[in-house]
PDB file of C-alpha atoms and ligand atoms in Angstrom:
ATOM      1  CA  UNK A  14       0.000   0.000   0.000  1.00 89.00           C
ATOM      2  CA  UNK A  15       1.966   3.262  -0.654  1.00 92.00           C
ATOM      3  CA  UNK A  16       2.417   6.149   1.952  1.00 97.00           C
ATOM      4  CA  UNK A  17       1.887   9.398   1.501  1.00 97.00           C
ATOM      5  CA  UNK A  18       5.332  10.561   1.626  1.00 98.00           C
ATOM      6  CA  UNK A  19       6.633   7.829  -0.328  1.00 98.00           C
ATOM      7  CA  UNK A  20       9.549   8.957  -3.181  1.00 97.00           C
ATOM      8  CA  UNK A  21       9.528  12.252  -1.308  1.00 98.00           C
ATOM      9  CA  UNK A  22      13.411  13.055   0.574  1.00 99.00           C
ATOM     10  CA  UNK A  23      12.926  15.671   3.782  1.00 99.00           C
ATOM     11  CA  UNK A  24      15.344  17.762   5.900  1.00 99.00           C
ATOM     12  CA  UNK A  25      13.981  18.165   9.774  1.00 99.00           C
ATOM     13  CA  UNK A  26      16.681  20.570  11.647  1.00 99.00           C
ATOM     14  CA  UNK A  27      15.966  19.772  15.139  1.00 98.00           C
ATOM     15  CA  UNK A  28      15.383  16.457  14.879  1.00 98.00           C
ATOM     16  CA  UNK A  29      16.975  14.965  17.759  1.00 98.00           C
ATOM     17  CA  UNK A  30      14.325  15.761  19.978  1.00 98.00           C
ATOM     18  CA  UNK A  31      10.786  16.847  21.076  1.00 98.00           C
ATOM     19  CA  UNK A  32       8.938  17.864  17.735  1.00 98.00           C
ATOM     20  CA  UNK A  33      11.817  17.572  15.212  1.00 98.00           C
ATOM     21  CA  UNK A  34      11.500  14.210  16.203  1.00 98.00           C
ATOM     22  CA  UNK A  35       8.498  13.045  16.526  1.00 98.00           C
ATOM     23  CA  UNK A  36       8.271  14.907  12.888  1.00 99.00           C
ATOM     24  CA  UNK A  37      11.452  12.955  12.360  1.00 99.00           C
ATOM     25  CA  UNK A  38       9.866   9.676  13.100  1.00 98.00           C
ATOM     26  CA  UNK A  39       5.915  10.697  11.540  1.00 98.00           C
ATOM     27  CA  UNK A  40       7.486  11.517   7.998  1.00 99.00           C
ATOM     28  CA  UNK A  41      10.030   8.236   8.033  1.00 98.00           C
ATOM     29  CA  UNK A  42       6.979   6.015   9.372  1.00 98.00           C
ATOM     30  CA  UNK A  43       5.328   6.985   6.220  1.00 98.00           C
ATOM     31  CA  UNK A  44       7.581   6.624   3.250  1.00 98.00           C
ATOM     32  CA  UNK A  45      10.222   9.465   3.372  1.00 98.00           C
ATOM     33  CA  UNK A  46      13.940   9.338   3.437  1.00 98.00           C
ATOM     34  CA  UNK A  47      14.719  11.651   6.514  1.00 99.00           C
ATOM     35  CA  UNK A  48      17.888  13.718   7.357  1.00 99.00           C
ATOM     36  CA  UNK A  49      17.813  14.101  10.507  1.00 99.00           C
ATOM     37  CA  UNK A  50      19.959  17.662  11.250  1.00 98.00           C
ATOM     38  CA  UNK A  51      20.829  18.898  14.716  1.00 98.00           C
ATOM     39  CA  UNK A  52      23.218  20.130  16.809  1.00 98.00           C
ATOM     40  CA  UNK A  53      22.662  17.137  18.750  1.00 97.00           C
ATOM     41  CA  UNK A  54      24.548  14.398  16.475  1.00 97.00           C
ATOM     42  CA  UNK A  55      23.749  11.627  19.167  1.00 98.00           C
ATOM     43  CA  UNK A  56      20.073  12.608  19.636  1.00 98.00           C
ATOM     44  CA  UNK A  57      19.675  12.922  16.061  1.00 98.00           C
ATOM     45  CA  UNK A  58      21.783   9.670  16.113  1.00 98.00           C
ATOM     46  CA  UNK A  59      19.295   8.022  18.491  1.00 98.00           C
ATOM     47  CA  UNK A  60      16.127   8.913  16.491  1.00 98.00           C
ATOM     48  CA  UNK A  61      17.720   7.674  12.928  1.00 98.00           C
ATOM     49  CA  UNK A  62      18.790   4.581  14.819  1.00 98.00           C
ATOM     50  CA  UNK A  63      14.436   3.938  15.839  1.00 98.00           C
ATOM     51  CA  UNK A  64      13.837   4.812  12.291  1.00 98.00           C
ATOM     52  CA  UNK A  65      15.768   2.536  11.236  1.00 98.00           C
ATOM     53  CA  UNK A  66      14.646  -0.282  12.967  1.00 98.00           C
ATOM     54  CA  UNK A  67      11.304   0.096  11.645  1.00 98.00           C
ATOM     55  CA  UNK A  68      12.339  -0.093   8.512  1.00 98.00           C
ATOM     56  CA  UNK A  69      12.670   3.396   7.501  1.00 98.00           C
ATOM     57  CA  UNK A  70      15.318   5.314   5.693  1.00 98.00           C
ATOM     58  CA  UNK A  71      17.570   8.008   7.882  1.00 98.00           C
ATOM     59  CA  UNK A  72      20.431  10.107   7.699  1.00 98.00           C
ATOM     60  CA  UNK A  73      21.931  12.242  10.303  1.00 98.00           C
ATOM     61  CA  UNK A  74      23.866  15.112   9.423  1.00 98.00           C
ATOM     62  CA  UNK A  75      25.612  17.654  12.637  1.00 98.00           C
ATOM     63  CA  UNK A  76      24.484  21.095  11.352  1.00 98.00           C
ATOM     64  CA  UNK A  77      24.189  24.608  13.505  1.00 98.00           C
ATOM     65  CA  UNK A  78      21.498  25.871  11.539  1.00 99.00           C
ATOM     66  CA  UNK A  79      22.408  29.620  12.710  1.00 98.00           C
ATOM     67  CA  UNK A  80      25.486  29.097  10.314  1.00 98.00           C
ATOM     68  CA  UNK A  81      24.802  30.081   6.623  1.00 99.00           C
ATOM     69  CA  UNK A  82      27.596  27.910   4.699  1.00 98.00           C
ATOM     70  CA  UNK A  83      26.627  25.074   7.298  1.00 98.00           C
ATOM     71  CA  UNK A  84      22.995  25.176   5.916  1.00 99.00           C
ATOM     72  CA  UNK A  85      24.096  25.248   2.514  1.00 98.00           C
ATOM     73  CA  UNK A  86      26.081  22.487   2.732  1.00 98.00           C
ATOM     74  CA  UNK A  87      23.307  20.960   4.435  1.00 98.00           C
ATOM     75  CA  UNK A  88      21.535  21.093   1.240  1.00 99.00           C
ATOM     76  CA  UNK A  89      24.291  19.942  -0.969  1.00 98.00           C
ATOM     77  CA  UNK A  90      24.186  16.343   1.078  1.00 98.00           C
ATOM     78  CA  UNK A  91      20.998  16.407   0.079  1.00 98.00           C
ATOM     79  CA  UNK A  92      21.558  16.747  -3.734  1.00 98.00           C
ATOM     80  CA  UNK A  93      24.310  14.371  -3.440  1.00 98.00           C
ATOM     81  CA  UNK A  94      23.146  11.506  -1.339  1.00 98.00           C
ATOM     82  CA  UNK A  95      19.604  11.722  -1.848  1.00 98.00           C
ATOM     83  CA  UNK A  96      19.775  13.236  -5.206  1.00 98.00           C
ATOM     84  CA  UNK A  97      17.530  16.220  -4.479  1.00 98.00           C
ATOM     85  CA  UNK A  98      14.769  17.802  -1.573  1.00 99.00           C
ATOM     86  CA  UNK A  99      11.195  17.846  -1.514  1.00 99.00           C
ATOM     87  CA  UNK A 100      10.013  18.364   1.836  1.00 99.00           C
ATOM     88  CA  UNK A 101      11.767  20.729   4.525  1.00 99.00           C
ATOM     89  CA  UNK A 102      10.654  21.745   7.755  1.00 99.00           C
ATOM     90  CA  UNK A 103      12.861  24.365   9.561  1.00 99.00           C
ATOM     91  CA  UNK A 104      12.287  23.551  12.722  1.00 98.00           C
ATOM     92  CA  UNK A 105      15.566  24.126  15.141  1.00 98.00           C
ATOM     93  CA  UNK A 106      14.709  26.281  17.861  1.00 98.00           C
ATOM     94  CA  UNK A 107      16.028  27.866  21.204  1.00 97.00           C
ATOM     95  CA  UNK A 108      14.140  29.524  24.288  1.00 95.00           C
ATOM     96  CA  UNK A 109      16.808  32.061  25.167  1.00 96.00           C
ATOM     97  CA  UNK A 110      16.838  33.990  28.454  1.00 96.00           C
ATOM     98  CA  UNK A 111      14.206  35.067  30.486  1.00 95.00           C
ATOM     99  CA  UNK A 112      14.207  38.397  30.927  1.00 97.00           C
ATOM    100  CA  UNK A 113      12.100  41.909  31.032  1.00 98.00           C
ATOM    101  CA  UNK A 114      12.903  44.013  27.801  1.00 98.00           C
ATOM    102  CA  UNK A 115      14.901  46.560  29.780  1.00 98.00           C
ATOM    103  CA  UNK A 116      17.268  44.171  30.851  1.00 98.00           C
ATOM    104  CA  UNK A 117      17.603  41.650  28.076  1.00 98.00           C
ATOM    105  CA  UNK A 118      20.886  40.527  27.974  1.00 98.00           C
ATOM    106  CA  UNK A 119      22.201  40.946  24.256  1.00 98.00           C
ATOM    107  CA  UNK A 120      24.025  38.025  23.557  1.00 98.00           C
ATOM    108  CA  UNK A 121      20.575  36.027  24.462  1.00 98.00           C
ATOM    109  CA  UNK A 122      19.066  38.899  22.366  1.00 98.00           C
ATOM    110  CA  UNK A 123      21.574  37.764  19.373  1.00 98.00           C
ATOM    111  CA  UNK A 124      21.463  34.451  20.022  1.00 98.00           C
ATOM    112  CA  UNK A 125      17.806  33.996  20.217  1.00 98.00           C
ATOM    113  CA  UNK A 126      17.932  35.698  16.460  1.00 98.00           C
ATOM    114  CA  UNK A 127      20.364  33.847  15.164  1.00 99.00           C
ATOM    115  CA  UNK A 128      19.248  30.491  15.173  1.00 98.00           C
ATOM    116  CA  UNK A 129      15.574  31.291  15.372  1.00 98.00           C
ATOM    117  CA  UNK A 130      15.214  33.641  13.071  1.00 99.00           C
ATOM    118  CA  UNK A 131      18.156  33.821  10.265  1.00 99.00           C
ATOM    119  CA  UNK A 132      18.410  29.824  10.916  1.00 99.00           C
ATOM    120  CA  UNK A 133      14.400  29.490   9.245  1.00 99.00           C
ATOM    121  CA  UNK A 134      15.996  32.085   6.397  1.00 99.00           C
ATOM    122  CA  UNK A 135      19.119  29.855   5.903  1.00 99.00           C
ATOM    123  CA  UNK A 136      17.017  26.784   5.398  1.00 99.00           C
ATOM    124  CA  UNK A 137      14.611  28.820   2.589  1.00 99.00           C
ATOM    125  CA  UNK A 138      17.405  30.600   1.097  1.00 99.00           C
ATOM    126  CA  UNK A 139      19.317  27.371   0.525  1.00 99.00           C
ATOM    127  CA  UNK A 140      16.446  24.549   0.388  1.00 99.00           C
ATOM    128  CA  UNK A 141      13.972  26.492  -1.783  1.00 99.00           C
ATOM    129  CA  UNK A 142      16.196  26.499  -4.938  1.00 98.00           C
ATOM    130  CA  UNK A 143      16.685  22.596  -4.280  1.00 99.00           C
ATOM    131  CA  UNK A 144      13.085  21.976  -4.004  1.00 99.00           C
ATOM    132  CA  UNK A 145      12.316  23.679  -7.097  1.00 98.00           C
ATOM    133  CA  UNK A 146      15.440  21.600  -8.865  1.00 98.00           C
ATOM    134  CA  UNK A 147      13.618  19.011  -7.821  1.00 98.00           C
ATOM    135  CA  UNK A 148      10.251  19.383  -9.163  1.00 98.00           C
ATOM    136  CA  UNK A 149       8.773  21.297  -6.364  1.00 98.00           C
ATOM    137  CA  UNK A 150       7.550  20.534  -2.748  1.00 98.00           C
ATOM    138  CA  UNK A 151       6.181  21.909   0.485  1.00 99.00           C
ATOM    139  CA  UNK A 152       8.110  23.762   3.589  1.00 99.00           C
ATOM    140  CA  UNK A 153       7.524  24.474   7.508  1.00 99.00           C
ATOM    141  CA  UNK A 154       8.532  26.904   9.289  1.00 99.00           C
ATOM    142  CA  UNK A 155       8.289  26.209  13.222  1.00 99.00           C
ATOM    143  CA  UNK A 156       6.791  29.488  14.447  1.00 99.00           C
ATOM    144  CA  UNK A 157       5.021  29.348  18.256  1.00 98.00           C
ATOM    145  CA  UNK A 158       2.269  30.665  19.698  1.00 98.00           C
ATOM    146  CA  UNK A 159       4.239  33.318  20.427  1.00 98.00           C
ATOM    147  CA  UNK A 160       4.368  34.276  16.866  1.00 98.00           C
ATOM    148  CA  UNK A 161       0.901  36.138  17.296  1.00 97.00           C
ATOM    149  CA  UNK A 162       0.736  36.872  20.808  1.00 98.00           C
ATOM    150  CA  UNK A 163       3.087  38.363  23.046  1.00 98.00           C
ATOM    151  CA  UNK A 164       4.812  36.569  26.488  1.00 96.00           C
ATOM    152  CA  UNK A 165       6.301  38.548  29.480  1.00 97.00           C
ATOM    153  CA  UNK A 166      10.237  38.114  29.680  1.00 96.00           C
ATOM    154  CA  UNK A 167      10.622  36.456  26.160  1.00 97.00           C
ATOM    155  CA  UNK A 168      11.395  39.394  23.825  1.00 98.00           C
ATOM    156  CA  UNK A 169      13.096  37.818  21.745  1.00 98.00           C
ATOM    157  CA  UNK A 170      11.404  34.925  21.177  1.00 98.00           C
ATOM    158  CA  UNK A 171       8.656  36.452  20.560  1.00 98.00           C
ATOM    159  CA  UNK A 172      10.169  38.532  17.713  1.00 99.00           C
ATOM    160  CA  UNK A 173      11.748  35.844  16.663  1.00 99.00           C
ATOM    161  CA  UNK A 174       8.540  33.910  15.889  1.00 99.00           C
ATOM    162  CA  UNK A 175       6.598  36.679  14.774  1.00 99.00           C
ATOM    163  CA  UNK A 176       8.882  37.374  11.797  1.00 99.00           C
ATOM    164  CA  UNK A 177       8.974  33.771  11.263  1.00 99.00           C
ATOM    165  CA  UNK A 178       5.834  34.208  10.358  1.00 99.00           C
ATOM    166  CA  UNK A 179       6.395  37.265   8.614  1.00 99.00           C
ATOM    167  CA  UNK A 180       8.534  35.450   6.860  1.00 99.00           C
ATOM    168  CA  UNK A 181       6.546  32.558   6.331  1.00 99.00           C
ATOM    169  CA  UNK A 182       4.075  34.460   4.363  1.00 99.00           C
ATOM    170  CA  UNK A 183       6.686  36.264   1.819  1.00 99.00           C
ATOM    171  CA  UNK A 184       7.781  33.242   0.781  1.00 99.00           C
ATOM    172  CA  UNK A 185       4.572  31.307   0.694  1.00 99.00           C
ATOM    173  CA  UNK A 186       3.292  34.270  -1.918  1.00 99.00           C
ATOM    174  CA  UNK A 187       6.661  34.388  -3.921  1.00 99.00           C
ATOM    175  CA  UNK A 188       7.044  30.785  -4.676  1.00 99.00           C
ATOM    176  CA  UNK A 189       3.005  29.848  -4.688  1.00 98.00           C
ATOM    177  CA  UNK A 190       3.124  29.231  -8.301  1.00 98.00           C
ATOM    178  CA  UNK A 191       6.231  28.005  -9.045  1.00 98.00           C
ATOM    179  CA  UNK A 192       5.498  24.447  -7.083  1.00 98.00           C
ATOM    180  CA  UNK A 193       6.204  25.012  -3.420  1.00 99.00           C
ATOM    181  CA  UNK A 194       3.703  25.525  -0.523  1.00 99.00           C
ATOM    182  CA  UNK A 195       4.954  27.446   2.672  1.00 99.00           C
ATOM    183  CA  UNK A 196       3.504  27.535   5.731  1.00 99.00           C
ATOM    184  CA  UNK A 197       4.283  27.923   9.284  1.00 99.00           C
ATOM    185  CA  UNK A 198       2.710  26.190  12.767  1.00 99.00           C
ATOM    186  CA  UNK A 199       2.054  28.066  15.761  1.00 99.00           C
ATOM    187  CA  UNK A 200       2.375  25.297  18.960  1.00 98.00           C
ATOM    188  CA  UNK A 201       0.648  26.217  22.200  1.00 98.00           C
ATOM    189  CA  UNK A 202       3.147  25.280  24.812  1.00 97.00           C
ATOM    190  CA  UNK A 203       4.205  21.525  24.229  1.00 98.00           C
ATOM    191  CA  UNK A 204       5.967  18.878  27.091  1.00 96.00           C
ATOM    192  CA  UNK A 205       9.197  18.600  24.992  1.00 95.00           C
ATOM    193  CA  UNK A 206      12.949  18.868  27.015  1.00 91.00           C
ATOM    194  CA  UNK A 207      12.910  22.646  25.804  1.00 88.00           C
ATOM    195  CA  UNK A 208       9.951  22.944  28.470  1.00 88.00           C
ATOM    196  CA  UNK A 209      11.370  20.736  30.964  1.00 86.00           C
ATOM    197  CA  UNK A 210      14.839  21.549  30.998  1.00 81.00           C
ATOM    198  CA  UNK A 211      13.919  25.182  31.914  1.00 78.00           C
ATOM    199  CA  UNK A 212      10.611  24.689  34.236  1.00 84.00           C
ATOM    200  CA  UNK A 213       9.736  22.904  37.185  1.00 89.00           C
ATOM    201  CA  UNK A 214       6.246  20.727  37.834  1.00 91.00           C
ATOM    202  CA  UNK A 215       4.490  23.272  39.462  1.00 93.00           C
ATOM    203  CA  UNK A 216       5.303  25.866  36.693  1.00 91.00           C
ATOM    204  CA  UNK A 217       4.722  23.534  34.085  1.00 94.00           C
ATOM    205  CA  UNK A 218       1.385  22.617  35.512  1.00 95.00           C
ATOM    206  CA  UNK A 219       0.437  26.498  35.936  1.00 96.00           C
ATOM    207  CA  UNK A 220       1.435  26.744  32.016  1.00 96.00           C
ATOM    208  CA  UNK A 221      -0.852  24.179  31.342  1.00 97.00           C
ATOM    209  CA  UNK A 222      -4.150  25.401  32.983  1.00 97.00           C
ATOM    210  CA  UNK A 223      -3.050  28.549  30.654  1.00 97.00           C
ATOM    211  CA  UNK A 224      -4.373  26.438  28.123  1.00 98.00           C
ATOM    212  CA  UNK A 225      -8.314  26.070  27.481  1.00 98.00           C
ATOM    213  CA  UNK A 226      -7.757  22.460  27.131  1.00 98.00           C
ATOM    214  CA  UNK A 227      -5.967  22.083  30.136  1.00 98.00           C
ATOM    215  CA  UNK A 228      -2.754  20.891  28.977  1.00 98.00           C
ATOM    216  CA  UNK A 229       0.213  20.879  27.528  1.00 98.00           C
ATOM    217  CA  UNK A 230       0.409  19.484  23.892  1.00 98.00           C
ATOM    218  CA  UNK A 231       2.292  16.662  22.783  1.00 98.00           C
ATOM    219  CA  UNK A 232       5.603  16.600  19.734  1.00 98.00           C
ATOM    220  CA  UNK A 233       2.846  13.914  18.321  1.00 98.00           C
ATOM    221  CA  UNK A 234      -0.300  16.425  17.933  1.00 99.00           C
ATOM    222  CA  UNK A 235       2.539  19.177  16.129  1.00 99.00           C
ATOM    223  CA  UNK A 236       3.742  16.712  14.267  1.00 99.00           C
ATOM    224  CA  UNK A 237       0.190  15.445  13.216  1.00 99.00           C
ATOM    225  CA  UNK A 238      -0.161  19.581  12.102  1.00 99.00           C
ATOM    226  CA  UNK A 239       3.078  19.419  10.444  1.00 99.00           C
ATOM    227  CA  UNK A 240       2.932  16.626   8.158  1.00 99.00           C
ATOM    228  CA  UNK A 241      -0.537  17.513   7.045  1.00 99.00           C
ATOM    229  CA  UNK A 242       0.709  20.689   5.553  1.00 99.00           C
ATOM    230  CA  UNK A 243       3.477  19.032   4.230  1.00 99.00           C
ATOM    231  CA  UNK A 244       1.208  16.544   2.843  1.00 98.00           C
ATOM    232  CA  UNK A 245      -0.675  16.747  -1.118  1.00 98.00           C
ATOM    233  CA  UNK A 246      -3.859  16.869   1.117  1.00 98.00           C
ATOM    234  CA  UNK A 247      -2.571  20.320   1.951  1.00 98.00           C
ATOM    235  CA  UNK A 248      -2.441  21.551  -2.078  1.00 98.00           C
ATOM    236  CA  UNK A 249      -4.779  24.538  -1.607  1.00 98.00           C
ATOM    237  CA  UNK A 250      -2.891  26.263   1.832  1.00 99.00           C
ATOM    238  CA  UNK A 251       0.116  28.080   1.164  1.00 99.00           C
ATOM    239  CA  UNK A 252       1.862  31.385   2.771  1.00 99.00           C
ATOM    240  CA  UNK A 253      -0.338  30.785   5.782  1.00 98.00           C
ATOM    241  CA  UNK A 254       0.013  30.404   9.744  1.00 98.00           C
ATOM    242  CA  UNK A 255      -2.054  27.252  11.099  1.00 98.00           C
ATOM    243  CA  UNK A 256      -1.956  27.004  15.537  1.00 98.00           C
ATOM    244  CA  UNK A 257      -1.943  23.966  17.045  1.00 99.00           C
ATOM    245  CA  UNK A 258      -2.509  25.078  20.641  1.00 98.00           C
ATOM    246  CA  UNK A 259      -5.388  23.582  22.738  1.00 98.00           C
ATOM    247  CA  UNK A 260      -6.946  27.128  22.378  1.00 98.00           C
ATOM    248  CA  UNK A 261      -4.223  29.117  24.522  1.00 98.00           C
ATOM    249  CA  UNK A 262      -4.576  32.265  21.558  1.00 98.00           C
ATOM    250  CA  UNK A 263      -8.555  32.056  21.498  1.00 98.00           C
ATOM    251  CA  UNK A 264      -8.680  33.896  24.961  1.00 97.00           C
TER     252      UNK A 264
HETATM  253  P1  NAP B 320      13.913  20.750  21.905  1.00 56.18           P
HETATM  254  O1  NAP B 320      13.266  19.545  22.505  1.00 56.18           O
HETATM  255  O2  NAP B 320      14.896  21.531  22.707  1.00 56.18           O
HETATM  256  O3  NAP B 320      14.563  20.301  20.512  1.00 56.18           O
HETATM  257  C1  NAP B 320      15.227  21.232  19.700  1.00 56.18           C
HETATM  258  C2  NAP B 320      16.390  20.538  19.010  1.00 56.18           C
HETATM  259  O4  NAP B 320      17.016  21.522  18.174  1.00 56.18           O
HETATM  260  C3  NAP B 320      17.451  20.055  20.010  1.00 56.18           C
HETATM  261  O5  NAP B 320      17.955  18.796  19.620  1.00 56.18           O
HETATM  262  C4  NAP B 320      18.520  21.134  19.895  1.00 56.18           C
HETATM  263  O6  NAP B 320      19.823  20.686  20.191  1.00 56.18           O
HETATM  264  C5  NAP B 320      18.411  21.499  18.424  1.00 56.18           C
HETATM  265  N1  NAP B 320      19.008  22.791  18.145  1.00 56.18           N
HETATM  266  C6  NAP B 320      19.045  23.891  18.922  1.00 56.18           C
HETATM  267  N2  NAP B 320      19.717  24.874  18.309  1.00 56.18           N
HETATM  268  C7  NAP B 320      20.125  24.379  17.110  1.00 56.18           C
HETATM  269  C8  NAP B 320      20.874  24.891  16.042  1.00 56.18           C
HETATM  270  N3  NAP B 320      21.364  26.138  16.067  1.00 56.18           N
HETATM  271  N4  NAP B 320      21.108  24.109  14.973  1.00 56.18           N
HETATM  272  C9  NAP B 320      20.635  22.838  14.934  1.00 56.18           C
HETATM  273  N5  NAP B 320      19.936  22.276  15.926  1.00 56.18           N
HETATM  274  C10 NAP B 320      19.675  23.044  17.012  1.00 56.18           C
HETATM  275  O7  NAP B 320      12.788  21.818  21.442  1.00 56.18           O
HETATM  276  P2  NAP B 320      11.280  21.624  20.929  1.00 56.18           P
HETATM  277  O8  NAP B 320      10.376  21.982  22.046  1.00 56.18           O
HETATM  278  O9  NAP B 320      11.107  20.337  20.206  1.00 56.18           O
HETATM  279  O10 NAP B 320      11.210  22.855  19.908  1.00 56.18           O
HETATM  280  C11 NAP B 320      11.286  22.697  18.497  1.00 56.18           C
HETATM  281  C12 NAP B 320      10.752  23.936  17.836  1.00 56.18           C
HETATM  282  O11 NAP B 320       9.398  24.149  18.254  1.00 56.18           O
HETATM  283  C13 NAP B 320      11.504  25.233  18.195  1.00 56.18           C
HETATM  284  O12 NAP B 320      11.582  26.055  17.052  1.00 56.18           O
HETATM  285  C14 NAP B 320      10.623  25.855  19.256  1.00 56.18           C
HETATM  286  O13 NAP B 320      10.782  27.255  19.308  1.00 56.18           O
HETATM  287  C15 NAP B 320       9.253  25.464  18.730  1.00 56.18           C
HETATM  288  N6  NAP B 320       8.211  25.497  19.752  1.00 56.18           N
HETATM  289  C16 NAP B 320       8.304  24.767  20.885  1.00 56.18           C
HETATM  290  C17 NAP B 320       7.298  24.858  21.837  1.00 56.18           C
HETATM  291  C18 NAP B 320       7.341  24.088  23.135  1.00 56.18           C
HETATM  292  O14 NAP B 320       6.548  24.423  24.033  1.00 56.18           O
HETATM  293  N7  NAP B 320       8.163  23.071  23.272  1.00 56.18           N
HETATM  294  C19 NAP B 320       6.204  25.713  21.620  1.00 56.18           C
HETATM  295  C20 NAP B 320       6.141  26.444  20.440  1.00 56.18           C
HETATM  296  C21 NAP B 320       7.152  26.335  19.499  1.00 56.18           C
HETATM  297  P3  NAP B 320      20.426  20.956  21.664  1.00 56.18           P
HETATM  298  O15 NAP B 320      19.594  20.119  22.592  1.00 56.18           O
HETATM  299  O16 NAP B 320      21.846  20.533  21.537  1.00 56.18           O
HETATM  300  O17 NAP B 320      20.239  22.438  21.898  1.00 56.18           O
END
């Protein structure tokens, strides 16, 4: 029976945990070749290594996505081993300090930009004239909740993912009729190590009752988003913003 993703080669930065993984493991599950790319070789090790095992096709590549000529080369594996790109999801992503604006510290500030920001524009600059090469595809950009509302002591985060979506929709428009879709996903606040390494229960439970639903979401229910849009079911919904956030932006 073929898969919906079969013949198709995707890049997932981030891979080698929480979404990127789970995205990782959702796109490999059915019928693409993944490269896994992280900063995290043995995470992104660890995930190929499942993949694998069930079967799939995975290849891990140690990439800092805030590094242009890293990115590019990135894409040249790509070309080489897999002998083009279809699918991309830019998906790498820090938290940064936590901070009021006033005080911000500005190598967070820099930081924060760096791989959250020009890291999404690396992967479009570089990937998008691969996916055309290649007869055309679909992109997503991991934007946040925070890329339409605002959170206290996250800066630049927030303006990070905002522009991400800013971004999001230039590109969608520029490249809508010349084969690839682009779209970004807003999470609500998801249980993934970049939530736990930073918070304790309590807060963590206090950020989920933030959330109509009354929870945190899961890498599985962003991945679910993410591969959708990726997906030919997705052909009409480009250079658009989707949330997958148990309602948090509703209030
Ligand atoms: P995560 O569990 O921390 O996973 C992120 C992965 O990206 C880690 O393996 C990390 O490696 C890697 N990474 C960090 N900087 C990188 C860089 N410059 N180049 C390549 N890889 C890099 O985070 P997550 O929660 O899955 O987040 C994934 C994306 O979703 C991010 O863009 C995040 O902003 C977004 N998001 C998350 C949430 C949430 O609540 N979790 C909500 C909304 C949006 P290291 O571990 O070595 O740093």
């Amino acid at each position: 029976m073929p898969k919906r993703f079969d013949t198709k080669t995707a890049i997932v930065t981030g891979a080698g945990s929480g979404i990127g993984a789970a995205i990782a493991r959702q796109l490999a599950a059915e019928g693409a070749t993944v490269i896994l790319a992280d900063l995290d070789e043995p995470g992104a090790e660890a995930i190929a290594k499942e993949i694998r095992a069930k079967g799939g096709t995975a290849h891990v590549r140690t990439v800092d996505t805030s590094g242009a000529a890293q990115v590019e080369s990135l894409m040249e594996f790509a070309k080489s081993t897999c002998g083009g790109l279809h699918l991309l999801v830019n998906n790498a992503g820090i938290g940064g300090p936590a901070n009021v604006t006033g005080e911000y510290p500005l190598d967070g500030w820099h930081k924060v930009m760096d791989v959250n920001l020009n890291g999404v524009f690396y992967g479009l600059r570089y990937g998008l004239p691969l996916i055309e090469a290649s007869g055309g595809g679909a992109v997503v950009n991991m934007a946040s909740i925070l890329g339409t509302v605002g959170f206290q002591t996250a800066c630049a985060y927030t303006a990070a993912k905002h522009a991400v979506v800013g971004l999001t929709k230039v590109a969608g428009m520029e490249y809508a009729k010349r084969g690839i879709r682009i779209n970004a996903v807003g999470p609500g606040f998801i249980a993934t190590p970049l939530l736990e390494k930073n918070l304790d229960k309590a807060a963590l439970e206090g950020i989920a009752q933030m959330h109509p639903i009354g929870r945190l979401g899961t890498a599985e229910e962003v991945s679910a988003l993410t591969c959708f849009l990726l997906s030919d079911a997705a052909s009409f919904i480009t250079a658009s913003y989707h949330l997958v956030d148990g309602g948090y932006t509703a209030q």
